[in-house]
Tab-separated table of C-alpha atoms in Angstrom:
chain	number	residue	atom	x	y	z
A	9	UNK	CA	162.291	147.077	142.651
A	10	UNK	CA	161.698	143.452	143.716
A	11	UNK	CA	164.440	141.964	145.913
A	12	UNK	CA	165.871	138.499	145.280
A	13	UNK	CA	164.109	137.195	148.364
A	14	UNK	CA	160.805	138.555	147.133
A	15	UNK	CA	161.146	137.381	143.546
A	16	UNK	CA	159.817	133.817	143.998
A	17	UNK	CA	156.781	135.136	145.855
A	18	UNK	CA	156.110	137.700	143.149
A	19	UNK	CA	156.465	135.097	140.405
A	20	UNK	CA	154.171	132.748	142.268
A	21	UNK	CA	151.580	135.479	142.649
A	22	UNK	CA	151.839	136.325	138.950
A	23	UNK	CA	151.493	132.649	138.045
A	24	UNK	CA	148.478	132.241	140.307
A	25	UNK	CA	146.846	135.320	138.783
A	26	UNK	CA	147.434	133.943	135.300
A	27	UNK	CA	145.997	130.584	136.247
A	28	UNK	CA	142.970	132.318	137.752
A	29	UNK	CA	142.420	134.326	134.580
A	30	UNK	CA	142.621	131.366	132.201
A	31	UNK	CA	139.634	129.473	133.619
A	32	UNK	CA	137.569	132.655	133.487
A	33	UNK	CA	138.337	133.046	129.790
A	34	UNK	CA	137.672	129.366	129.218
A	35	UNK	CA	134.414	129.547	131.158
A	36	UNK	CA	133.289	132.528	129.100
A	37	UNK	CA	134.038	130.610	125.906
A	38	UNK	CA	132.285	127.533	127.257
A	39	UNK	CA	129.226	129.536	128.195
A	40	UNK	CA	129.131	131.089	124.741
A	41	UNK	CA	129.491	127.675	123.107
A	42	UNK	CA	126.758	126.202	125.280
A	43	UNK	CA	124.449	129.098	124.453
A	44	UNK	CA	125.201	128.702	120.749
A	45	UNK	CA	124.498	124.956	120.905
A	46	UNK	CA	121.240	125.567	122.745
A	47	UNK	CA	120.176	128.130	120.156
A	48	UNK	CA	121.006	125.721	117.330
A	49	UNK	CA	118.875	123.020	118.929
A	50	UNK	CA	115.878	125.298	119.505
A	51	UNK	CA	116.044	126.763	116.003
A	52	UNK	CA	116.606	123.339	114.441
A	53	UNK	CA	113.687	121.904	116.406
A	54	UNK	CA	111.449	124.751	115.217
A	55	UNK	CA	112.287	124.001	111.588
A	56	UNK	CA	111.837	120.254	112.020
A	57	UNK	CA	108.556	120.516	113.932
A	58	UNK	CA	107.251	122.903	111.266
A	59	UNK	CA	108.270	120.663	108.384
A	60	UNK	CA	107.268	117.285	109.832
A	61	UNK	CA	104.750	118.102	112.535
A	62	UNK	CA	105.506	117.659	116.222
A	63	UNK	CA	104.159	114.104	116.459
A	64	UNK	CA	106.168	112.852	113.474
A	65	UNK	CA	109.454	114.560	114.326
A	66	UNK	CA	112.149	112.729	116.271
A	67	UNK	CA	115.219	113.818	118.188
A	68	UNK	CA	117.273	112.316	115.369
A	69	UNK	CA	115.640	114.731	112.925
A	70	UNK	CA	116.489	117.634	115.227
A	71	UNK	CA	120.109	116.504	115.663
A	72	UNK	CA	120.570	116.237	111.902
A	73	UNK	CA	119.010	119.659	111.274
A	74	UNK	CA	120.904	121.409	114.068
A	75	UNK	CA	124.162	119.515	113.354
A	76	UNK	CA	124.566	118.801	117.061
A	77	UNK	CA	125.637	115.532	118.681
A	78	UNK	CA	123.253	113.484	120.803
A	79	UNK	CA	125.421	114.030	123.891
A	80	UNK	CA	125.392	117.795	123.394
A	81	UNK	CA	121.637	117.749	122.897
A	82	UNK	CA	120.957	115.831	126.093
A	83	UNK	CA	123.232	118.178	128.005
A	84	UNK	CA	120.543	120.810	127.320
A	85	UNK	CA	117.247	119.004	126.720
A	86	UNK	CA	115.882	115.658	127.868
A	87	UNK	CA	113.744	115.295	124.760
A	88	UNK	CA	111.210	116.857	122.398
A	89	UNK	CA	108.979	118.100	125.192
A	90	UNK	CA	111.735	120.239	126.696
A	91	UNK	CA	112.664	121.566	123.275
A	92	UNK	CA	109.132	122.726	122.586
A	93	UNK	CA	108.931	124.187	126.101
A	94	UNK	CA	111.981	126.288	125.203
A	95	UNK	CA	110.216	127.390	122.015
A	96	UNK	CA	107.245	128.475	124.155
A	97	UNK	CA	109.546	130.430	126.468
A	98	UNK	CA	111.089	132.236	123.506
A	99	UNK	CA	107.625	133.131	122.257
A	100	UNK	CA	106.564	134.659	125.588
A	101	UNK	CA	108.233	138.077	125.093
A	102	UNK	CA	106.400	138.370	121.764
A	103	UNK	CA	102.859	138.169	123.145
A	104	UNK	CA	103.371	139.474	126.676
A	105	UNK	CA	103.481	143.194	125.710
A	106	UNK	CA	100.110	142.833	124.011
A	107	UNK	CA	98.507	141.566	127.215
A	108	UNK	CA	100.312	144.205	129.245
A	109	UNK	CA	98.595	146.750	126.995
A	110	UNK	CA	95.203	145.109	127.563
A	111	UNK	CA	95.765	145.137	131.325
A	112	UNK	CA	96.525	148.859	131.197
A	113	UNK	CA	93.165	149.652	129.531
A	114	UNK	CA	91.010	150.869	132.413
A	115	UNK	CA	87.744	151.387	130.514
A	116	UNK	CA	88.417	150.588	126.851
A	117	UNK	CA	86.100	151.728	124.099
A	118	UNK	CA	84.857	149.095	121.615
A	119	UNK	CA	87.161	150.508	118.933
A	120	UNK	CA	90.182	150.075	121.218
A	121	UNK	CA	89.276	146.452	121.941
A	122	UNK	CA	88.755	145.741	118.261
A	123	UNK	CA	92.159	147.240	117.452
A	124	UNK	CA	93.700	145.063	120.167
A	125	UNK	CA	92.057	141.935	118.735
A	126	UNK	CA	93.199	142.813	115.204
A	127	UNK	CA	96.789	143.053	116.439
A	128	UNK	CA	96.375	139.773	118.292
A	129	UNK	CA	95.349	138.043	115.053
A	130	UNK	CA	98.240	139.721	113.244
A	131	UNK	CA	100.657	138.404	115.864
A	132	UNK	CA	99.395	134.870	115.241
A	133	UNK	CA	99.813	135.315	111.503
A	134	UNK	CA	103.340	136.644	111.870
A	135	UNK	CA	104.247	133.671	114.107
A	136	UNK	CA	102.223	131.108	112.218
A	137	UNK	CA	104.735	128.243	112.578
A	138	UNK	CA	105.291	128.698	116.306
A	139	UNK	CA	101.546	128.770	116.981
A	140	UNK	CA	101.083	125.478	115.114
A	141	UNK	CA	103.993	123.819	116.943
A	142	UNK	CA	102.680	124.839	120.364
A	143	UNK	CA	99.123	123.765	119.569
A	144	UNK	CA	100.251	120.366	118.278
A	145	UNK	CA	102.625	119.740	121.166
A	146	UNK	CA	100.206	120.868	123.883
A	147	UNK	CA	97.725	118.252	122.649
A	148	UNK	CA	100.337	115.539	123.235
A	149	UNK	CA	102.565	116.733	126.064
A	150	UNK	CA	100.757	117.222	129.409
A	151	UNK	CA	103.606	119.240	130.908
A	152	UNK	CA	103.549	121.702	128.012
A	153	UNK	CA	99.783	122.016	128.336
A	154	UNK	CA	100.171	122.998	131.986
A	155	UNK	CA	103.037	125.355	131.155
A	156	UNK	CA	100.774	127.208	128.734
A	157	UNK	CA	98.016	127.161	131.353
A	158	UNK	CA	100.415	128.826	133.797
A	159	UNK	CA	100.994	131.590	131.258
A	160	UNK	CA	97.228	132.128	131.263
A	161	UNK	CA	97.224	132.347	135.051
A	162	UNK	CA	99.965	134.974	134.828
A	163	UNK	CA	97.824	137.023	132.436
A	164	UNK	CA	94.884	136.891	134.858
A	165	UNK	CA	97.154	137.987	137.703
A	166	UNK	CA	98.407	140.841	135.517
A	167	UNK	CA	94.836	141.973	134.832
A	168	UNK	CA	94.089	141.878	138.561
A	169	UNK	CA	97.176	143.923	139.454
A	170	UNK	CA	96.877	146.508	136.705
A	171	UNK	CA	93.153	147.223	136.562
A	172	UNK	CA	91.304	148.181	139.775
A	173	UNK	CA	88.059	147.064	138.165
A	174	UNK	CA	89.476	143.554	137.926
A	175	UNK	CA	91.275	143.369	141.267
A	176	UNK	CA	88.922	140.620	142.445
A	177	UNK	CA	90.425	138.279	139.849
A	178	UNK	CA	93.326	137.805	142.254
A	179	UNK	CA	91.192	135.833	144.739
A	180	UNK	CA	87.787	135.108	143.205
A	181	UNK	CA	88.030	131.577	141.784
A	182	UNK	CA	84.801	131.829	139.792
A	183	UNK	CA	85.929	135.104	138.237
A	184	UNK	CA	89.297	133.541	137.368
A	185	UNK	CA	87.456	130.715	135.634
A	186	UNK	CA	85.432	133.205	133.599
A	187	UNK	CA	88.632	135.064	132.693
A	188	UNK	CA	90.340	131.819	131.671
A	189	UNK	CA	87.422	130.924	129.397
A	190	UNK	CA	87.522	134.338	127.725
A	191	UNK	CA	91.292	134.152	127.210
A	192	UNK	CA	91.014	130.615	125.822
A	193	UNK	CA	88.299	131.756	123.428
A	194	UNK	CA	90.531	134.596	122.224
A	195	UNK	CA	93.447	132.237	121.624
A	196	UNK	CA	91.374	129.617	119.833
A	197	UNK	CA	89.643	132.184	117.641
A	198	UNK	CA	92.921	133.892	116.745
A	199	UNK	CA	94.399	130.497	115.897
A	200	UNK	CA	91.589	129.679	113.489
A	201	UNK	CA	91.518	133.144	111.950
A	202	UNK	CA	95.268	133.469	111.508
A	203	UNK	CA	96.692	129.982	111.235
A	204	UNK	CA	93.945	127.975	109.588
A	205	UNK	CA	92.760	130.951	107.524
A	206	UNK	CA	89.256	130.277	108.783
A	207	UNK	CA	88.054	133.246	106.771
A	208	UNK	CA	89.702	135.265	104.037
A	209	UNK	CA	88.264	138.327	105.747
A	210	UNK	CA	88.674	137.945	109.522
A	211	UNK	CA	86.552	140.995	110.346
A	212	UNK	CA	83.556	139.034	111.638
A	213	UNK	CA	85.730	136.869	113.868
A	214	UNK	CA	87.636	139.873	115.200
A	215	UNK	CA	84.370	141.640	116.001
A	216	UNK	CA	83.090	138.540	117.794
A	217	UNK	CA	86.095	138.208	120.117
A	218	UNK	CA	86.220	141.979	120.699
A	219	UNK	CA	82.544	141.929	121.725
A	220	UNK	CA	83.107	138.934	124.020
A	221	UNK	CA	86.101	140.610	125.628
A	222	UNK	CA	84.165	143.846	126.085
A	223	UNK	CA	81.244	142.023	127.745
A	224	UNK	CA	83.622	140.244	130.098
A	225	UNK	CA	85.306	143.502	131.143
A	226	UNK	CA	81.968	145.239	131.657
A	227	UNK	CA	80.420	142.362	133.624
A	228	UNK	CA	83.466	141.988	135.861
A	229	UNK	CA	83.723	145.714	136.615
A	230	UNK	CA	83.206	146.443	140.319
């Protein structure tokens, strides 16, 4: 039982606990609302950039599509470049497992490399719109270009860590350049095969990039 002398202290403690709980609930709601607004902006930007092209789209188009106010938008993103950077970040978990699989191949047979390249082209086809957005934006936005280049550096580091035959890629600048050229060739070829429908039957293109990848792995083996 609480005595009369203790009652005010107990009530104060209860009040303080309640006040402490309310901001937590409010903060949780605010965080959820902010996350929802951010998602709306990224998804709206993806639709707008796909429909209009990155160069032709404006923040006003994104705001109208996402049904978000200008103030709310700028609380998350400074402009189109940051929006497309967020699109690139969302795309990362899609392609990263594929490169993790490549890094784990210690001495892949030609058939395994061809299968990997086929799945790479399929990934581009399944994410056709995102690939176009990133390609268009990277040609215009220097910061996005370098962000995508950093992803490539991360892939090279992954190859160096995961495959003893490629460990020298961690420190050999010339070897890193060769790896970057091979990875760029894979990306460009997959883009043409999958996005631009360079060929109705992509078999020849897939064979070409699989052969190039195989030669690189063999030549770099130490």
